[in-house]
Amino acid sequence: MIVTTKELFKQAYGKYAIGAYNINNLEQCMGLFRGNIASKAPFIIQISKGARSYTNKLMLEGIIRAADQVFPEAIFAVHLDHGDEATCMDCINSGFYSSVMIDASAKPFEENVAITKRVVDAAHAKGLVVEAELGQLGGVEEHVQVSESDAKLTDPDQAKEFVERTGVDSLACAIGTSHGAFKFSGTQGLHFDVLAEIQKRLPNFPLVMHGSSSVPQDEVRRINIAGGKLAGAKGVDADQFLPAAKLGVTKINIDTDGRLVWCRVHREHFILKPEDFDLRPAGKEFMAAYADFIADKNVKLGSAGQLDAVRAALA
Ligand code: G3H
Ligand code: 13P
Ligand code: ZN
C-alpha cells in the first residue's frame, strides 16, 4: 500500500527513523520488498532523476506497482529524491508518487525559499507532501562533487524561517554527512549539537538525514579483495541512527550501501564461478543479500517490527 511520508512520520517521530532506500531496477526492488516484509518495517522507496532515466521512468514505476501487488502487506511511500523544479512537477502530475524532494539547496536562501514554495503549493493541491533541503552536504550527487570545505551545515535559525515561509513538510539538514562512499577524511562525525538546536526551533517537525550509508568495512574489504579499488571508503556509524531519531530525524537516506552489496555480490560471484555467464544466479544472490541488508538496517533504524502498529494507525 502506497502512503505518504507524512503518515509514516506521524507514527515514527521521536521514536525511530524510516529507511529511505534508492532503487534503480527490478532486483533492487525485489530485495527491498523482501527485506522490509521479513523485518516487518514500513519504508520509503526513493527514485532519483538518474534512476528515472536509467531505463525509462515508466519501467521503474511499473516494477513498483507490480511489487505492491506481489507484497500486499507492504506499507511504503514513493518519493522523488533530489528533484529539480521541473522533475518535481512531473512527479506531482504523474499520479504515482506520494512525495517529492525539491533540492534547491545550492541556490541562495531566497531563491531556495521561492522554488520550494512553488513546489509545495503544487504538491499540496494534489495531496502530495514535500521535503526540501537547507545547507549543503559534501560528496557526489548527480555527478556534482561538493568538497568537504564547501559543504555547509544547516543554520538552525534559517531552518525555522525556511519551514515557516515555505510550508514544507520535512527538511533535509546538513549535519556532517555527505553522499557517496567516502564520507569522512578524518575523524569527523555527526553534529548532534546542530541537530538539537534545529529540533529546539522546530519541535515535532520531521527532519531528514541524507548521506547516511554506513559503508561497512567488511563489504569494502571483500570488494577490494575481489578486484575493487575502494581504499579509504568510510561511512556513518549506524549506532547513531537512533540517537538522531530522538532528535527529530525521521527519515534516513541510504543508497551507497546498497550499491556496495551489489558490487560485492557480483565481483565475488564471477571470481568464484568464472565459467558462469548467466545473469540469473548472480541476480538471485544479490536479491537475497540485499534483502538481508535491508532487514539488518531496519533493526538499526528502529523501524523493524513497526509494520503492524503503522497498519493499525492507518486503519
Ligand atoms: O543522493 C543521491 C542518491 O544517492 C542518488 O544517486 O543520482 O546517482 O541515482 P543517483
Ligand atoms: P548515501 O550516499 O550515504 O547512501 O546517501 C544517499 C542519499 O542521501 C540519497 O538521497
Ligand atoms: Zn541525498
mmCIF file of C-alpha atoms and ligand atoms in Angstrom:
data_model
loop_
_atom_site.group_PDB
_atom_site.id
_atom_site.type_symbol
_atom_site.label_atom_id
_atom_site.label_comp_id
_atom_site.label_asym_id
_atom_site.label_seq_id
_atom_site.Cartn_x
_atom_site.Cartn_y
_atom_site.Cartn_z
ATOM 1 C CA MET A 1 0.000 0.000 0.000
ATOM 2 C CA ILE A 2 1.416 3.366 -1.036
ATOM 3 C CA VAL A 3 1.059 6.043 1.660
ATOM 4 C CA THR A 4 2.581 9.484 2.130
ATOM 5 C CA THR A 5 5.779 10.028 4.072
ATOM 6 C CA LYS A 6 3.740 12.313 6.333
ATOM 7 C CA GLU A 7 1.612 9.372 7.502
ATOM 8 C CA LEU A 8 4.747 7.340 8.245
ATOM 9 C CA PHE A 9 6.458 10.243 10.035
ATOM 10 C CA LYS A 10 3.461 10.734 12.352
ATOM 11 C CA GLN A 11 3.994 7.225 13.742
ATOM 12 C CA ALA A 12 7.782 7.333 13.863
ATOM 13 C CA TYR A 13 8.612 10.842 15.121
ATOM 14 C CA GLY A 14 10.954 10.839 18.126
ATOM 15 C CA LYS A 15 10.943 7.029 18.372
ATOM 16 C CA TYR A 16 12.576 5.599 15.263
ATOM 17 C CA ALA A 17 13.527 6.550 11.702
ATOM 18 C CA ILE A 18 12.071 5.256 8.450
ATOM 19 C CA GLY A 19 14.616 3.833 5.988
ATOM 20 C CA ALA A 20 14.557 5.631 2.634
ATOM 21 C CA TYR A 21 16.213 3.373 0.077
ATOM 22 C CA ASN A 22 17.118 4.301 -3.520
ATOM 23 C CA ILE A 23 16.368 1.759 -6.213
ATOM 24 C CA ASN A 24 17.044 1.599 -9.943
ATOM 25 C CA ASN A 25 15.995 -1.834 -11.140
ATOM 26 C CA LEU A 26 13.937 -4.995 -10.662
ATOM 27 C CA GLU A 27 16.451 -6.859 -8.481
ATOM 28 C CA GLN A 28 16.794 -3.957 -6.039
ATOM 29 C CA CYS A 29 13.001 -3.611 -5.906
ATOM 30 C CA MET A 30 12.518 -7.313 -5.144
ATOM 31 C CA GLY A 31 15.227 -7.376 -2.453
ATOM 32 C CA LEU A 32 13.865 -4.179 -0.934
ATOM 33 C CA PHE A 33 10.336 -5.529 -0.538
ATOM 34 C CA ARG A 34 11.535 -8.911 0.732
ATOM 35 C CA GLY A 35 13.811 -7.313 3.337
ATOM 36 C CA ASN A 36 11.136 -4.938 4.602
ATOM 37 C CA ILE A 37 8.499 -7.648 4.812
ATOM 38 C CA ALA A 38 10.919 -10.036 6.564
ATOM 39 C CA SER A 39 11.751 -7.349 9.144
ATOM 40 C CA LYS A 40 8.151 -6.062 9.328
ATOM 41 C CA ALA A 41 9.107 -2.480 8.559
ATOM 42 C CA PRO A 42 7.384 0.437 6.836
ATOM 43 C CA PHE A 43 9.740 2.042 4.303
ATOM 44 C CA ILE A 44 10.287 4.721 1.682
ATOM 45 C CA ILE A 45 11.294 3.950 -1.909
ATOM 46 C CA GLN A 46 13.443 6.724 -3.320
ATOM 47 C CA ILE A 47 13.728 7.378 -7.028
ATOM 48 C CA SER A 48 16.404 9.796 -8.200
ATOM 49 C CA LYS A 49 16.453 11.651 -11.513
ATOM 50 C CA GLY A 50 19.186 9.252 -12.619
ATOM 51 C CA ALA A 51 17.036 6.255 -11.663
ATOM 52 C CA ARG A 52 14.107 7.666 -13.690
ATOM 53 C CA SER A 53 16.254 7.888 -16.805
ATOM 54 C CA TYR A 54 18.340 4.687 -16.281
ATOM 55 C CA THR A 55 15.776 2.768 -18.346
ATOM 56 C CA ASN A 56 12.569 4.769 -18.527
ATOM 57 C CA LYS A 57 10.619 6.340 -15.663
ATOM 58 C CA LEU A 58 7.585 4.199 -16.567
ATOM 59 C CA MET A 59 9.605 0.971 -16.287
ATOM 60 C CA LEU A 60 10.543 1.640 -12.666
ATOM 61 C CA GLU A 61 7.017 2.784 -11.894
ATOM 62 C CA GLY A 62 5.629 -0.445 -13.409
ATOM 63 C CA ILE A 63 8.023 -2.587 -11.348
ATOM 64 C CA ILE A 64 6.994 -0.842 -8.122
ATOM 65 C CA ARG A 65 3.276 -1.110 -8.921
ATOM 66 C CA ALA A 66 3.795 -4.844 -9.528
ATOM 67 C CA ALA A 67 5.677 -5.217 -6.225
ATOM 68 C CA ASP A 68 2.746 -3.550 -4.460
ATOM 69 C CA GLN A 69 0.561 -6.412 -5.771
ATOM 70 C CA VAL A 70 3.088 -9.161 -5.085
ATOM 71 C CA PHE A 71 3.568 -7.926 -1.480
ATOM 72 C CA PRO A 72 0.088 -6.689 -0.410
ATOM 73 C CA GLU A 73 1.221 -6.447 3.232
ATOM 74 C CA ALA A 74 3.882 -3.792 2.433
ATOM 75 C CA ILE A 75 3.325 -0.184 3.561
ATOM 76 C CA PHE A 76 5.568 2.306 1.801
ATOM 77 C CA ALA A 77 5.890 5.792 0.328
ATOM 78 C CA VAL A 78 7.174 6.530 -3.190
ATOM 79 C CA HIS A 79 9.445 9.543 -3.108
ATOM 80 C CA LEU A 80 11.381 11.574 -5.694
ATOM 81 C CA ASP A 81 14.941 12.029 -4.382
ATOM 82 C CA HIS A 82 16.827 15.308 -5.065
ATOM 83 C CA GLY A 83 14.394 16.704 -7.632
ATOM 84 C CA ASP A 84 14.690 19.971 -9.515
ATOM 85 C CA GLU A 85 11.516 22.020 -10.024
ATOM 86 C CA ALA A 86 10.600 20.531 -13.410
ATOM 87 C CA THR A 87 11.082 16.931 -12.223
ATOM 88 C CA CYS A 88 9.046 17.640 -9.087
ATOM 89 C CA MET A 89 6.172 18.979 -11.213
ATOM 90 C CA ASP A 90 6.362 15.926 -13.495
ATOM 91 C CA CYS A 91 6.159 13.597 -10.476
ATOM 92 C CA ILE A 92 3.374 15.614 -8.822
ATOM 93 C CA ASN A 93 1.310 15.348 -12.013
ATOM 94 C CA SER A 94 2.121 11.662 -12.605
ATOM 95 C CA GLY A 95 -0.368 10.348 -10.047
ATOM 96 C CA PHE A 96 2.219 7.803 -8.869
ATOM 97 C CA TYR A 97 4.488 9.494 -6.328
ATOM 98 C CA SER A 98 3.320 10.202 -2.777
ATOM 99 C CA SER A 99 6.067 12.729 -2.028
ATOM 100 C CA VAL A 100 8.784 14.720 -3.727
ATOM 101 C CA MET A 101 12.034 16.293 -2.647
ATOM 102 C CA ILE A 102 12.839 19.685 -4.098
ATOM 103 C CA ASP A 103 16.550 20.245 -3.747
ATOM 104 C CA ALA A 104 17.375 23.892 -4.332
ATOM 105 C CA SER A 105 19.974 23.848 -1.564
ATOM 106 C CA ALA A 106 22.753 25.041 -3.897
ATOM 107 C CA LYS A 107 20.786 28.264 -4.613
ATOM 108 C CA PRO A 108 20.878 31.369 -2.418
ATOM 109 C CA PHE A 109 18.434 31.265 0.550
ATOM 110 C CA GLU A 110 15.728 33.496 -1.009
ATOM 111 C CA GLU A 111 15.758 31.532 -4.255
ATOM 112 C CA ASN A 112 15.577 28.227 -2.356
ATOM 113 C CA VAL A 113 12.528 29.603 -0.469
ATOM 114 C CA ALA A 114 10.795 30.747 -3.688
ATOM 115 C CA ILE A 115 11.385 27.495 -5.622
ATOM 116 C CA THR A 116 10.422 25.310 -2.650
ATOM 117 C CA LYS A 117 7.232 27.327 -2.074
ATOM 118 C CA ARG A 118 6.130 26.850 -5.707
ATOM 119 C CA VAL A 119 6.645 23.076 -5.421
ATOM 120 C CA VAL A 120 4.875 22.930 -2.034
ATOM 121 C CA ASP A 121 1.842 24.776 -3.424
ATOM 122 C CA ALA A 122 1.589 22.457 -6.442
ATOM 123 C CA ALA A 123 2.131 19.304 -4.359
ATOM 124 C CA HIS A 124 -0.285 20.184 -1.557
ATOM 125 C CA ALA A 125 -3.000 20.962 -4.118
ATOM 126 C CA LYS A 126 -2.768 17.292 -5.164
ATOM 127 C CA GLY A 127 -2.326 15.754 -1.703
ATOM 128 C CA LEU A 128 1.431 15.088 -2.004
ATOM 129 C CA VAL A 129 3.978 16.058 0.606
ATOM 130 C CA VAL A 130 7.303 17.787 0.113
ATOM 131 C CA GLU A 131 10.831 17.512 1.503
ATOM 132 C CA ALA A 132 13.289 20.360 0.896
ATOM 133 C CA GLU A 133 16.928 20.905 1.781
ATOM 134 C CA LEU A 134 18.763 23.689 3.552
ATOM 135 C CA GLY A 135 22.525 23.705 3.972
ATOM 136 C CA GLN A 136 24.813 21.707 1.718
ATOM 137 C CA LEU A 137 26.112 18.163 2.044
ATOM 138 C CA GLY A 138 29.512 17.201 0.692
ATOM 139 C CA GLY A 139 30.150 14.318 -1.703
ATOM 140 C CA VAL A 140 28.901 13.363 -5.140
ATOM 141 C CA GLU A 141 25.327 13.848 -6.218
ATOM 142 C CA GLU A 142 24.001 13.785 -9.788
ATOM 143 C CA HIS A 143 27.665 13.905 -10.891
ATOM 144 C CA VAL A 144 28.263 17.170 -8.972
ATOM 145 C CA GLN A 145 31.119 16.954 -6.479
ATOM 146 C CA VAL A 146 30.899 19.175 -3.371
ATOM 147 C CA SER A 147 34.139 19.234 -1.387
ATOM 148 C CA GLU A 148 34.179 18.896 2.418
ATOM 149 C CA SER A 149 35.236 22.549 2.721
ATOM 150 C CA ASP A 150 32.335 23.759 0.519
ATOM 151 C CA ALA A 151 29.729 21.758 2.450
ATOM 152 C CA LYS A 152 27.649 23.991 4.759
ATOM 153 C CA LEU A 153 25.922 22.845 7.924
ATOM 154 C CA THR A 154 22.283 23.917 8.260
ATOM 155 C CA ASP A 155 21.768 27.114 10.239
ATOM 156 C CA PRO A 156 19.055 26.393 12.896
ATOM 157 C CA ASP A 157 17.537 29.898 12.780
ATOM 158 C CA GLN A 158 17.361 29.814 8.984
ATOM 159 C CA ALA A 159 15.771 26.349 9.177
ATOM 160 C CA LYS A 160 12.868 27.697 11.224
ATOM 161 C CA GLU A 161 12.369 30.660 8.880
ATOM 162 C CA PHE A 162 12.605 28.377 5.839
ATOM 163 C CA VAL A 163 9.962 25.970 7.108
ATOM 164 C CA GLU A 164 7.587 28.777 8.130
ATOM 165 C CA ARG A 165 7.889 30.600 4.806
ATOM 166 C CA THR A 166 7.645 27.560 2.514
ATOM 167 C CA GLY A 167 5.118 25.357 4.338
ATOM 168 C CA VAL A 168 7.330 22.360 3.531
ATOM 169 C CA ASP A 169 6.515 19.058 5.306
ATOM 170 C CA SER A 170 10.030 17.865 6.178
ATOM 171 C CA LEU A 171 13.535 19.262 5.956
ATOM 172 C CA ALA A 172 16.821 17.670 4.916
ATOM 173 C CA CYS A 173 19.520 19.151 7.127
ATOM 174 C CA ALA A 174 23.266 19.134 6.589
ATOM 175 C CA ILE A 175 24.706 17.885 9.887
ATOM 176 C CA GLY A 176 28.048 16.488 8.784
ATOM 177 C CA THR A 177 27.182 13.601 6.465
ATOM 178 C CA SER A 178 27.921 13.523 2.749
ATOM 179 C CA HIS A 179 26.826 11.452 -0.231
ATOM 180 C CA GLY A 180 28.831 8.526 -1.554
ATOM 181 C CA ALA A 181 31.333 6.019 -0.176
ATOM 182 C CA PHE A 182 33.995 8.474 1.056
ATOM 183 C CA LYS A 183 32.257 10.468 3.767
ATOM 184 C CA PHE A 184 34.871 11.436 6.299
ATOM 185 C CA SER A 185 38.500 12.171 5.542
ATOM 186 C CA GLY A 186 39.355 12.334 9.246
ATOM 187 C CA THR A 187 37.552 11.630 12.488
ATOM 188 C CA GLN A 188 34.582 13.927 11.866
ATOM 189 C CA GLY A 189 31.142 12.650 12.817
ATOM 190 C CA LEU A 190 27.568 13.867 13.057
ATOM 191 C CA HIS A 191 26.853 17.300 14.532
ATOM 192 C CA PHE A 192 24.283 16.363 17.162
ATOM 193 C CA ASP A 193 24.648 19.862 18.641
ATOM 194 C CA VAL A 194 23.324 21.416 15.408
ATOM 195 C CA LEU A 195 20.538 18.828 15.222
ATOM 196 C CA ALA A 196 19.445 19.585 18.791
ATOM 197 C CA GLU A 197 19.307 23.317 18.005
ATOM 198 C CA ILE A 198 17.189 22.672 14.899
ATOM 199 C CA GLN A 199 14.793 20.458 16.876
ATOM 200 C CA LYS A 200 14.502 23.116 19.580
ATOM 201 C CA ARG A 201 13.298 25.613 16.961
ATOM 202 C CA LEU A 202 11.170 23.084 15.045
ATOM 203 C CA PRO A 203 9.657 20.740 17.659
ATOM 204 C CA ASN A 204 7.723 17.764 16.260
ATOM 205 C CA PHE A 205 8.862 18.610 12.737
ATOM 206 C CA PRO A 206 10.343 15.690 10.753
ATOM 207 C CA LEU A 207 13.989 16.132 9.795
ATOM 208 C CA VAL A 208 15.801 14.104 7.157
ATOM 209 C CA MET A 209 19.362 12.825 7.168
ATOM 210 C CA HIS A 210 20.874 12.325 3.720
ATOM 211 C CA GLY A 211 24.204 10.625 3.103
ATOM 212 C CA SER A 212 23.583 8.021 5.807
ATOM 213 C CA SER A 213 25.222 4.915 4.356
ATOM 214 C CA SER A 214 27.489 3.112 6.809
ATOM 215 C CA VAL A 215 29.933 1.841 4.161
ATOM 216 C CA PRO A 216 30.535 -1.409 6.109
ATOM 217 C CA GLN A 217 34.269 -2.045 6.279
ATOM 218 C CA ASP A 218 33.805 -5.777 5.718
ATOM 219 C CA GLU A 219 31.944 -5.036 2.485
ATOM 220 C CA VAL A 220 34.729 -2.662 1.352
ATOM 221 C CA ARG A 221 37.403 -5.255 2.245
ATOM 222 C CA ARG A 222 35.633 -8.001 0.257
ATOM 223 C CA ILE A 223 35.138 -5.714 -2.756
ATOM 224 C CA ASN A 224 38.825 -4.780 -2.711
ATOM 225 C CA ILE A 225 39.925 -8.430 -2.377
ATOM 226 C CA ALA A 226 37.724 -9.223 -5.383
ATOM 227 C CA GLY A 227 39.472 -6.588 -7.512
ATOM 228 C CA GLY A 228 37.762 -3.354 -6.426
ATOM 229 C CA LYS A 229 39.542 -0.092 -5.644
ATOM 230 C CA LEU A 230 37.681 1.496 -2.745
ATOM 231 C CA ALA A 231 40.542 2.151 -0.340
ATOM 232 C CA GLY A 232 39.629 4.702 2.337
ATOM 233 C CA ALA A 233 35.862 4.389 1.923
ATOM 234 C CA LYS A 234 34.102 5.350 5.168
ATOM 235 C CA GLY A 235 30.508 5.940 6.322
ATOM 236 C CA VAL A 236 28.170 6.856 9.168
ATOM 237 C CA ASP A 237 28.094 4.718 12.319
ATOM 238 C CA ALA A 238 24.665 3.040 12.238
ATOM 239 C CA ASP A 239 24.547 3.153 16.052
ATOM 240 C CA GLN A 240 23.992 6.907 15.638
ATOM 241 C CA PHE A 241 20.654 6.419 13.841
ATOM 242 C CA LEU A 242 18.536 6.030 16.984
ATOM 243 C CA PRO A 243 20.112 8.975 18.872
ATOM 244 C CA ALA A 244 19.462 11.054 15.714
ATOM 245 C CA ALA A 245 15.853 9.800 15.617
ATOM 246 C CA LYS A 246 15.335 11.005 19.194
ATOM 247 C CA LEU A 247 16.391 14.471 17.965
ATOM 248 C CA GLY A 248 13.761 14.550 15.210
ATOM 249 C CA VAL A 249 15.428 12.699 12.331
ATOM 250 C CA THR A 250 12.515 10.673 10.970
ATOM 251 C CA LYS A 251 13.839 9.687 7.512
ATOM 252 C CA ILE A 252 17.300 8.281 6.888
ATOM 253 C CA ASN A 253 18.543 8.044 3.279
ATOM 254 C CA ILE A 254 20.604 5.063 2.199
ATOM 255 C CA ASP A 255 21.792 4.382 -1.338
ATOM 256 C CA THR A 256 25.563 3.786 -1.412
ATOM 257 C CA ASP A 257 25.404 0.753 0.927
ATOM 258 C CA GLY A 258 23.003 -0.972 -1.469
ATOM 259 C CA ARG A 259 25.402 -0.324 -4.338
ATOM 260 C CA LEU A 260 28.212 -1.863 -2.288
ATOM 261 C CA VAL A 261 26.135 -5.025 -1.730
ATOM 262 C CA TRP A 262 25.521 -5.212 -5.498
ATOM 263 C CA CYS A 263 29.197 -4.688 -6.274
ATOM 264 C CA ARG A 264 30.432 -7.251 -3.715
ATOM 265 C CA VAL A 265 27.957 -9.960 -4.755
ATOM 266 C CA HIS A 266 28.727 -9.641 -8.455
ATOM 267 C CA ARG A 267 32.514 -9.329 -8.079
ATOM 268 C CA GLU A 268 32.677 -12.396 -5.811
ATOM 269 C CA HIS A 269 30.192 -14.378 -7.890
ATOM 270 C CA PHE A 270 32.146 -14.116 -11.127
ATOM 271 C CA ILE A 271 35.505 -14.716 -9.435
ATOM 272 C CA LEU A 272 34.196 -17.876 -7.753
ATOM 273 C CA LYS A 273 32.366 -19.035 -10.894
ATOM 274 C CA PRO A 274 34.413 -17.793 -13.855
ATOM 275 C CA GLU A 275 32.632 -20.194 -16.177
ATOM 276 C CA ASP A 276 29.258 -18.574 -15.354
ATOM 277 C CA PHE A 277 27.697 -16.091 -17.775
ATOM 278 C CA ASP A 278 24.034 -16.409 -16.841
ATOM 279 C CA LEU A 279 22.675 -13.278 -15.174
ATOM 280 C CA ARG A 280 20.116 -15.068 -13.003
ATOM 281 C CA PRO A 281 22.313 -16.897 -10.452
ATOM 282 C CA ALA A 282 24.158 -13.666 -9.555
ATOM 283 C CA GLY A 283 20.853 -11.768 -9.613
ATOM 284 C CA LYS A 284 19.318 -14.253 -7.148
ATOM 285 C CA GLU A 285 22.343 -13.974 -4.843
ATOM 286 C CA PHE A 286 22.061 -10.200 -4.965
ATOM 287 C CA MET A 287 18.329 -10.142 -4.178
ATOM 288 C CA ALA A 288 18.865 -12.394 -1.142
ATOM 289 C CA ALA A 289 21.867 -10.378 0.082
ATOM 290 C CA TYR A 290 20.069 -7.062 -0.457
ATOM 291 C CA ALA A 291 17.003 -8.309 1.444
ATOM 292 C CA ASP A 292 19.243 -9.338 4.379
ATOM 293 C CA PHE A 293 20.984 -5.972 4.255
ATOM 294 C CA ILE A 294 17.650 -4.078 4.366
ATOM 295 C CA ALA A 295 16.357 -6.174 7.271
ATOM 296 C CA ASP A 296 19.571 -5.534 9.272
ATOM 297 C CA LYS A 297 19.456 -1.813 8.512
ATOM 298 C CA ASN A 298 15.851 -1.578 9.697
ATOM 299 C CA VAL A 299 16.910 -3.010 13.066
ATOM 300 C CA LYS A 300 19.457 -0.166 13.388
ATOM 301 C CA LEU A 301 16.825 2.398 12.360
ATOM 302 C CA GLY A 302 14.301 1.037 14.843
ATOM 303 C CA SER A 303 11.715 0.607 12.046
ATOM 304 C CA ALA A 304 11.907 -3.221 12.200
ATOM 305 C CA GLY A 305 8.795 -4.652 13.839
ATOM 306 C CA GLN A 306 6.738 -1.442 13.399
ATOM 307 C CA LEU A 307 4.637 -2.547 10.413
ATOM 308 C CA ASP A 308 1.616 -3.835 12.365
ATOM 309 C CA ALA A 309 1.440 -0.703 14.531
ATOM 310 C CA VAL A 310 1.580 1.505 11.419
ATOM 311 C CA ARG A 311 -1.140 -0.584 9.745
ATOM 312 C CA ALA A 312 -3.355 -0.269 12.828
ATOM 313 C CA ALA A 313 -2.823 3.508 12.987
ATOM 314 C CA LEU A 314 -3.720 3.894 9.300
ATOM 315 C CA ALA A 315 -6.885 1.779 9.554
HETATM 316 O O1 G3H B 1 21.801 11.355 -3.211
HETATM 317 C C1 G3H B 1 21.867 10.779 -4.292
HETATM 318 C C2 G3H B 1 21.463 9.364 -4.390
HETATM 319 O O2 G3H B 1 22.463 8.523 -3.887
HETATM 320 C C3 G3H B 1 21.053 9.035 -5.793
HETATM 321 O O3 G3H B 1 22.149 8.857 -6.622
HETATM 322 O O4 G3H B 1 21.548 10.367 -8.523
HETATM 323 O O5 G3H B 1 23.279 8.558 -8.795
HETATM 324 O O6 G3H B 1 20.855 7.974 -8.567
HETATM 325 P P1 G3H B 1 21.952 8.942 -8.226
HETATM 326 P P1 13P B 2 24.408 7.683 0.712
HETATM 327 O O1 13P B 2 25.287 8.065 -0.435
HETATM 328 O O2 13P B 2 25.113 7.852 2.020
HETATM 329 O O3 13P B 2 23.807 6.345 0.578
HETATM 330 O O4 13P B 2 23.186 8.749 0.737
HETATM 331 C C1 13P B 2 22.058 8.565 -0.078
HETATM 332 C C2 13P B 2 21.178 9.760 -0.120
HETATM 333 O O5 13P B 2 21.291 10.695 0.648
HETATM 334 C C3 13P B 2 20.111 9.753 -1.117
HETATM 335 O O6 13P B 2 19.389 10.938 -1.143
HETATM 336 ZN ZN ZN B 3 20.631 12.654 -0.670
#
